[in-house]
């Protein structure tokens, strides 16, 4: 007997989110239309101030996307042709493609199987073969900080810049309670619509403290200009629209409440799946338990902000589980289904084995955890996941 047609449980529900804040958004957009400041302007300056404050950083520079944020930050710390940059192989392609776009070589490191992030030890191992290492790019993947104090120390030890890819981790905190991105030379954020704070289009932000880096970021994002009509270096056009800045300013005011909802949804999954016999990612699986691992929640003051809620199952059942959930209207995602070292665009770097990245790519599955998820919806997700293993 087939169950009644269920209402879908999407991976994101940006329309529901918009309906909840529509009066604020509509007023903010109208104010920009009335102001005549459509690129840059007062809204962008205010966003930069508020973003720096939210991240506990000295400054924030707005740009056109998270990808541009990475490109601008790497360029600002001096990455150029022939340099090497260590980054994790388990991430979104932009973490490494921006390195390659600057003529430098991405050097891929493996990740920790219990957090899915590159550790300082992983990075140090990857750096061993490098002769022209210029920067290391830790990724605060899925909303979990990748040991910022450890990377700060590694940057000093190796004498290279740490540029953190914090695209998925706005609002996260490290083991000492510091905000994601704030300890790096530069921290890079994406405001893509599905990120924890998203625009209604593309936008990105770089945060930091060094005024000289701020000057370089501003220059490279404005065609390399040093003063009106003078172009010191070749740069690009990477700006943030007034409309997007206004939207993001509204959404920043809701970030704490949305983060709380994400964390409540994750805690619900943690507890319910543990009750059904799942283990967390740092604990060995129980013989009689569920062959499923939940993400490890770090102890306070660290704070995971669950951009994605990632479970791990044996590779040979993952697609059947996805299909089972899909039949029940529940969307899932694969982030990521291969390592960056396995992407065709990096094939020229030569073959490489990164066992933890490859295993994670085969075994992880993302469940809906967004703040708009209703308690009925998240219960259905748990029932469907547990039901799959009890067939
Ligand atoms: C989204 C994302 C980016 C790129 O951001 P865009 O705004 O899409 O250009 C870079 N790195 C990571 C880890 C991301 O999740």
Coordinates of C-alpha atoms and ligand atoms in Angstrom, one line a residue:
X1 CA 0.0 0.0 0.0
X2 CA 1.5 3.3 -1.0
X3 CA 1.4 6.2 1.5
X4 CA -0.7 9.3 0.7
X5 CA 1.0 11.8 -1.6
X6 CA 3.3 13.7 0.8
X7 CA 4.1 17.4 0.6
X8 CA 7.7 17.8 -0.6
X9 CA 10.5 18.4 1.9
X10 CA 13.0 20.5 -0.2
X11 CA 16.7 21.0 0.6
X12 CA 16.0 24.7 0.8
X13 CA 12.9 26.7 1.1
X14 CA 13.8 30.3 0.1
X15 CA 10.2 31.1 -0.9
X16 CA 8.9 30.3 2.5
X17 CA 11.7 32.4 4.0
X18 CA 10.8 35.3 1.7
X19 CA 7.2 35.2 2.8
X20 CA 8.3 35.4 6.4
X21 CA 10.3 38.6 5.9
X22 CA 8.5 40.1 2.8
X23 CA 7.5 43.5 4.4
X24 CA 11.1 44.2 5.5
X25 CA 12.6 43.0 2.1
X26 CA 10.1 44.9 0.0
X27 CA 10.7 48.2 2.0
X28 CA 14.5 47.8 1.7
X29 CA 14.3 47.2 -2.1
X30 CA 12.0 50.2 -2.6
X31 CA 14.4 52.4 -0.6
X32 CA 17.2 51.4 -2.9
X33 CA 15.1 52.0 -6.0
X34 CA 14.2 55.5 -4.6
X35 CA 17.9 56.3 -3.7
X36 CA 19.3 56.0 -7.2
X37 CA 22.4 54.2 -5.8
X38 CA 22.3 50.9 -7.7
X39 CA 25.9 49.7 -7.5
X40 CA 27.9 50.5 -4.4
X41 CA 26.6 53.4 -2.3
X42 CA 25.3 53.8 1.2
X43 CA 23.6 50.3 1.5
X44 CA 26.9 48.6 0.5
X45 CA 28.9 50.7 3.0
X46 CA 26.5 49.8 5.8
X47 CA 26.5 46.2 4.8
X48 CA 30.3 46.1 5.0
X49 CA 30.3 47.7 8.4
X50 CA 27.6 45.3 9.7
X51 CA 29.2 42.3 8.2
X52 CA 32.6 43.1 9.7
X53 CA 30.9 43.5 13.1
X54 CA 29.0 40.2 12.7
X55 CA 32.3 38.4 11.9
X56 CA 34.4 40.1 14.6
X57 CA 36.7 41.5 11.9
X58 CA 38.3 44.8 11.3
X59 CA 36.9 45.4 7.8
X60 CA 34.7 43.8 5.2
X61 CA 34.9 44.4 1.5
X62 CA 31.9 43.5 -0.7
X63 CA 32.4 41.9 -4.1
X64 CA 30.4 40.1 -6.8
X65 CA 30.5 36.5 -5.5
X66 CA 32.1 34.0 -3.1
X67 CA 34.3 32.9 -6.0
X68 CA 35.5 36.5 -6.5
X69 CA 36.1 36.8 -2.8
X70 CA 38.5 33.9 -2.9
X71 CA 40.2 35.2 -6.1
X72 CA 40.6 38.7 -4.7
X73 CA 41.9 37.4 -1.3
X74 CA 44.4 35.1 -2.9
X75 CA 45.6 37.8 -5.2
X76 CA 45.8 40.3 -2.3
X77 CA 48.1 38.0 -0.2
X78 CA 50.4 37.8 -3.2
X79 CA 49.5 34.4 -4.9
X80 CA 50.6 34.5 -8.5
X81 CA 52.0 32.4 -11.3
X82 CA 54.2 29.4 -10.2
X83 CA 53.1 29.6 -6.6
X84 CA 51.6 26.7 -4.7
X85 CA 48.5 26.8 -2.4
X86 CA 47.4 24.0 -0.2
X87 CA 43.6 23.4 0.0
X88 CA 41.4 20.4 0.9
X89 CA 40.2 18.1 -2.0
X90 CA 36.8 17.8 -0.3
X91 CA 35.2 21.2 -1.1
X92 CA 33.4 23.2 -3.8
X93 CA 35.4 23.7 -7.0
X94 CA 35.9 27.4 -6.4
X95 CA 38.2 26.8 -3.5
X96 CA 40.8 25.5 -5.9
X97 CA 39.8 26.9 -9.3
X98 CA 40.6 30.5 -8.0
X99 CA 44.1 29.3 -7.2
X100 CA 44.5 28.0 -10.8
X101 CA 43.0 31.2 -12.3
X102 CA 45.9 33.1 -10.7
X103 CA 48.4 30.9 -12.4
X104 CA 49.2 29.0 -9.2
X105 CA 49.0 25.3 -8.5
X106 CA 46.4 23.9 -6.0
X107 CA 48.0 21.3 -3.8
X108 CA 45.3 19.0 -2.5
X109 CA 45.2 17.8 1.1
X110 CA 43.0 15.0 2.5
X111 CA 40.4 15.7 5.2
X112 CA 39.5 14.4 8.7
X113 CA 36.9 11.7 8.4
X114 CA 35.0 12.8 11.5
X115 CA 34.7 16.5 10.6
X116 CA 35.2 16.4 6.7
X117 CA 37.6 19.4 7.1
X118 CA 41.3 19.6 6.4
X119 CA 43.3 19.7 9.6
X120 CA 46.6 21.6 10.1
X121 CA 48.3 18.1 10.1
X122 CA 46.7 17.3 6.7
X123 CA 47.8 20.7 5.4
X124 CA 51.4 20.3 6.7
X125 CA 51.6 16.8 5.1
X126 CA 50.5 18.3 1.7
X127 CA 52.9 21.2 2.1
X128 CA 55.9 18.9 2.5
X129 CA 56.5 18.5 -1.2
X130 CA 56.1 22.2 -2.0
X131 CA 58.9 24.5 -3.0
X132 CA 56.9 27.7 -3.6
X133 CA 54.1 27.5 -1.0
X134 CA 52.4 30.9 -0.8
X135 CA 49.1 30.3 1.1
X136 CA 46.9 27.7 2.7
X137 CA 43.1 27.7 2.3
X138 CA 41.2 25.9 5.0
X139 CA 37.5 25.4 4.3
X140 CA 35.0 25.7 7.1
X141 CA 32.9 23.0 5.4
X142 CA 29.2 22.5 6.0
X143 CA 29.2 25.2 8.7
X144 CA 32.0 23.8 11.0
X145 CA 35.2 25.8 11.6
X146 CA 38.3 23.9 10.4
X147 CA 40.5 24.6 13.5
X148 CA 41.3 28.3 13.0
X149 CA 43.7 28.5 16.0
X150 CA 45.6 25.5 14.6
X151 CA 45.8 27.1 11.1
X152 CA 46.9 30.4 12.6
X153 CA 49.8 28.6 14.2
X154 CA 50.5 26.7 11.0
X155 CA 50.6 29.9 9.0
X156 CA 53.3 31.3 11.3
X157 CA 55.2 28.0 11.3
X158 CA 55.3 27.9 7.5
X159 CA 55.5 31.6 6.9
X160 CA 52.5 31.7 4.6
X161 CA 49.1 33.4 4.5
X162 CA 46.0 31.6 5.8
X163 CA 43.0 32.5 3.6
X164 CA 39.9 30.9 4.9
X165 CA 37.0 29.8 2.7
X166 CA 34.2 30.5 5.1
X167 CA 31.5 30.5 2.3
X168 CA 29.4 28.0 4.3
X169 CA 30.1 29.1 7.8
X170 CA 28.8 32.6 8.6
X171 CA 28.0 32.7 12.3
X172 CA 30.1 29.6 13.2
X173 CA 32.6 29.8 16.1
X174 CA 35.8 28.0 16.7
X175 CA 37.0 26.1 19.8
X176 CA 37.9 29.4 21.5
X177 CA 34.6 31.1 20.6
X178 CA 36.0 33.3 17.7
X179 CA 33.9 33.9 14.6
X180 CA 34.5 31.9 11.4
X181 CA 36.9 33.7 9.1
X182 CA 38.0 36.2 11.7
X183 CA 41.4 34.6 12.5
X184 CA 42.7 34.2 9.0
X185 CA 44.7 36.9 7.1
X186 CA 41.5 37.1 5.0
X187 CA 38.2 35.3 5.3
X188 CA 36.0 34.7 2.3
X189 CA 32.2 34.5 2.4
X190 CA 29.6 33.8 -0.3
X191 CA 26.2 35.4 -0.3
X192 CA 24.8 33.0 -2.9
X193 CA 21.0 32.7 -2.3
X194 CA 21.2 29.2 -0.6
X195 CA 24.0 30.1 1.8
X196 CA 23.1 30.7 5.4
X197 CA 22.8 34.4 4.6
X198 CA 22.0 34.8 0.9
X199 CA 21.3 37.7 -1.5
X200 CA 18.7 37.4 -4.2
X201 CA 21.5 37.0 -6.7
X202 CA 25.3 36.7 -6.5
X203 CA 27.4 38.5 -4.0
X204 CA 30.4 37.9 -1.7
X205 CA 32.5 39.4 1.1
X206 CA 36.1 39.4 2.2
X207 CA 36.9 40.2 5.8
X208 CA 40.3 41.0 7.5
X209 CA 42.2 43.4 9.6
X210 CA 45.3 44.6 7.7
X211 CA 44.6 48.0 6.1
X212 CA 47.1 47.3 3.3
X213 CA 45.2 44.1 2.3
X214 CA 42.0 46.1 2.4
X215 CA 43.5 48.6 0.0
X216 CA 44.6 45.9 -2.4
X217 CA 41.2 44.1 -2.3
X218 CA 39.5 47.4 -3.2
X219 CA 41.9 48.1 -6.0
X220 CA 41.8 44.6 -7.6
X221 CA 38.0 44.7 -7.4
X222 CA 37.9 48.1 -9.2
X223 CA 40.1 47.4 -12.3
X224 CA 43.4 47.9 -10.3
X225 CA 42.8 51.6 -9.8
X226 CA 44.8 53.5 -7.3
X227 CA 43.1 56.8 -7.8
X228 CA 40.6 58.1 -10.3
X229 CA 41.7 57.4 -13.9
X230 CA 45.0 55.7 -12.8
X231 CA 45.2 51.9 -13.1
X232 CA 48.3 50.6 -11.2
X233 CA 47.7 46.9 -11.9
X234 CA 45.4 44.8 -14.0
X235 CA 42.2 44.1 -12.0
X236 CA 38.6 43.1 -12.5
X237 CA 35.2 44.5 -11.9
X238 CA 33.8 42.8 -8.9
X239 CA 31.1 44.8 -7.1
X240 CA 28.0 44.3 -5.0
X241 CA 24.7 45.8 -6.0
X242 CA 22.8 48.2 -3.8
X243 CA 19.7 45.9 -4.1
X244 CA 21.7 42.8 -3.0
X245 CA 23.3 44.7 -0.1
X246 CA 19.9 45.9 1.1
X247 CA 18.5 42.3 1.0
X248 CA 21.5 41.0 2.9
X249 CA 21.3 43.7 5.5
X250 CA 17.7 42.6 6.3
X251 CA 18.7 38.9 6.4
X252 CA 21.7 39.6 8.7
X253 CA 19.2 40.8 11.3
X254 CA 17.6 37.3 11.2
X255 CA 20.8 35.3 11.1
X256 CA 20.8 34.4 14.8
X257 CA 17.3 33.2 14.8
X258 CA 17.9 31.2 11.6
X259 CA 21.1 29.7 13.0
X260 CA 19.2 28.7 16.1
X261 CA 16.6 26.9 13.9
X262 CA 19.3 25.1 11.9
X263 CA 21.0 23.9 15.2
X264 CA 17.6 22.8 16.6
X265 CA 16.9 20.8 13.5
X266 CA 20.4 19.2 13.7
X267 CA 20.0 18.4 17.4
X268 CA 16.6 16.8 16.6
X269 CA 18.2 14.6 13.9
X270 CA 21.2 13.8 16.2
X271 CA 18.9 12.7 19.1
X272 CA 16.3 10.8 17.0
X273 CA 18.9 9.0 14.8
X274 CA 21.0 8.1 17.9
X275 CA 17.8 6.7 19.5
X276 CA 17.3 4.5 16.4
X277 CA 20.9 3.2 16.7
X278 CA 23.1 5.6 14.7
X279 CA 26.5 6.7 15.9
X280 CA 28.2 10.1 15.5
X281 CA 31.0 10.5 13.0
X282 CA 33.7 10.1 15.7
X283 CA 32.3 6.9 17.3
X284 CA 32.7 3.4 16.0
X285 CA 29.4 1.9 14.7
X286 CA 27.6 -0.5 17.0
X287 CA 27.3 -4.0 15.7
X288 CA 23.5 -4.1 16.0
X289 CA 22.9 -0.4 15.4
X290 CA 22.0 1.6 12.3
X291 CA 24.7 1.7 9.6
X292 CA 24.5 5.5 9.7
X293 CA 26.7 8.2 11.1
X294 CA 25.5 11.7 12.1
X295 CA 27.8 14.7 12.2
X296 CA 29.8 15.3 15.3
X297 CA 28.6 18.4 17.2
X298 CA 31.6 20.3 18.7
X299 CA 31.5 21.3 22.3
X300 CA 30.8 24.9 23.3
X301 CA 32.0 27.6 22.8
X302 CA 32.6 26.1 19.3
X303 CA 29.4 26.4 17.2
X304 CA 28.4 24.4 14.1
X305 CA 25.9 26.3 12.0
X306 CA 24.8 23.4 9.8
X307 CA 24.9 24.9 6.3
X308 CA 24.5 21.2 5.5
X309 CA 23.5 18.3 7.8
X310 CA 25.7 15.4 6.5
X311 CA 25.1 11.8 7.3
X312 CA 27.3 8.9 6.2
X313 CA 26.1 5.5 5.1
X314 CA 27.8 2.5 3.3
X315 CA 28.5 3.5 -0.3
X316 CA 26.5 0.5 -1.6
X317 CA 23.2 1.7 0.0
X318 CA 23.5 5.4 -0.6
X319 CA 21.7 5.6 -3.9
X320 CA 18.9 3.3 -2.6
X321 CA 18.5 5.5 0.4
X322 CA 18.3 8.6 -1.8
X323 CA 15.6 6.9 -3.9
X324 CA 13.7 5.8 -0.9
X325 CA 13.7 9.4 0.5
X326 CA 12.9 10.9 -2.9
X327 CA 9.9 8.5 -3.3
X328 CA 8.6 10.1 0.0
X329 CA 9.1 13.6 -1.3
X330 CA 12.3 14.2 0.6
X331 CA 15.1 15.9 -1.2
X332 CA 18.8 15.1 -0.5
X333 CA 22.0 16.3 -1.8
X334 CA 25.5 15.0 -2.7
X335 CA 28.2 17.5 -1.4
X336 CA 30.5 16.4 -2.9
X337 CA 30.4 13.2 -5.0
X338 CA 34.1 13.3 -5.9
X339 CA 37.2 14.9 -4.7
X340 CA 38.6 18.0 -6.5
X341 CA 41.6 15.8 -7.4
X342 CA 39.2 13.6 -9.3
X343 CA 37.7 16.5 -11.3
X344 CA 38.5 16.6 -15.1
X345 CA 39.6 20.3 -14.7
X346 CA 42.4 19.3 -12.4
X347 CA 43.5 16.1 -14.3
X348 CA 46.6 17.9 -15.5
X349 CA 47.9 18.0 -11.9
X350 CA 48.4 14.2 -12.1
X351 CA 46.8 11.3 -10.3
X352 CA 46.6 11.4 -6.5
X353 CA 45.1 9.1 -3.8
X354 CA 43.3 10.9 -1.0
X355 CA 41.5 8.0 0.8
X356 CA 39.4 10.0 3.3
X357 CA 38.2 12.4 0.7
X358 CA 37.3 9.6 -1.7
X359 CA 35.5 7.6 1.0
X360 CA 33.5 10.7 2.1
X361 CA 32.6 11.4 -1.5
X362 CA 31.1 7.9 -1.8
X363 CA 29.3 7.7 1.5
X364 CA 28.0 11.1 2.6
X365 CA 24.4 12.4 2.1
X366 CA 22.9 15.8 2.9
X367 CA 19.5 15.9 4.6
X368 CA 17.3 19.1 4.7
X369 CA 18.2 21.2 7.8
X370 CA 17.2 24.7 6.6
X371 CA 15.5 27.1 9.2
X372 CA 12.1 26.9 7.4
X373 CA 11.9 23.2 8.0
X374 CA 8.7 22.4 10.0
X375 CA 8.7 20.0 12.9
X376 CA 6.4 17.7 10.9
X377 CA 8.8 17.7 8.0
X378 CA 11.9 16.9 10.0
X379 CA 10.0 14.1 11.8
X380 CA 9.1 12.7 8.3
X381 CA 12.8 12.8 7.4
X382 CA 13.8 10.7 10.4
X383 CA 11.0 8.2 9.9
X384 CA 11.9 7.8 6.3
X385 CA 15.6 7.3 7.0
X386 CA 15.1 4.9 9.9
X387 CA 12.3 3.1 7.9
X388 CA 14.8 2.5 5.0
X389 CA 17.1 0.5 7.3
X390 CA 14.2 -1.4 8.9
X391 CA 12.7 -2.7 5.6
Ligands
LIG1 C1 29.4 28.6 -2.4 C2 30.9 28.4 -2.2 C3 31.9 29.1 -2.9 C4 31.6 30.0 -4.0 O1 30.7 31.0 -3.7 P1 29.8 31.7 -5.0 O2 29.2 32.8 -4.3 O3 28.9 30.6 -5.4 O4 30.8 32.1 -6.0 C5 33.2 28.8 -2.6 N1 33.5 27.9 -1.6 C6 32.6 27.1 -1.0 C7 33.0 26.1 0.0 C8 31.2 27.3 -1.3 O5 30.3 26.6 -0.6

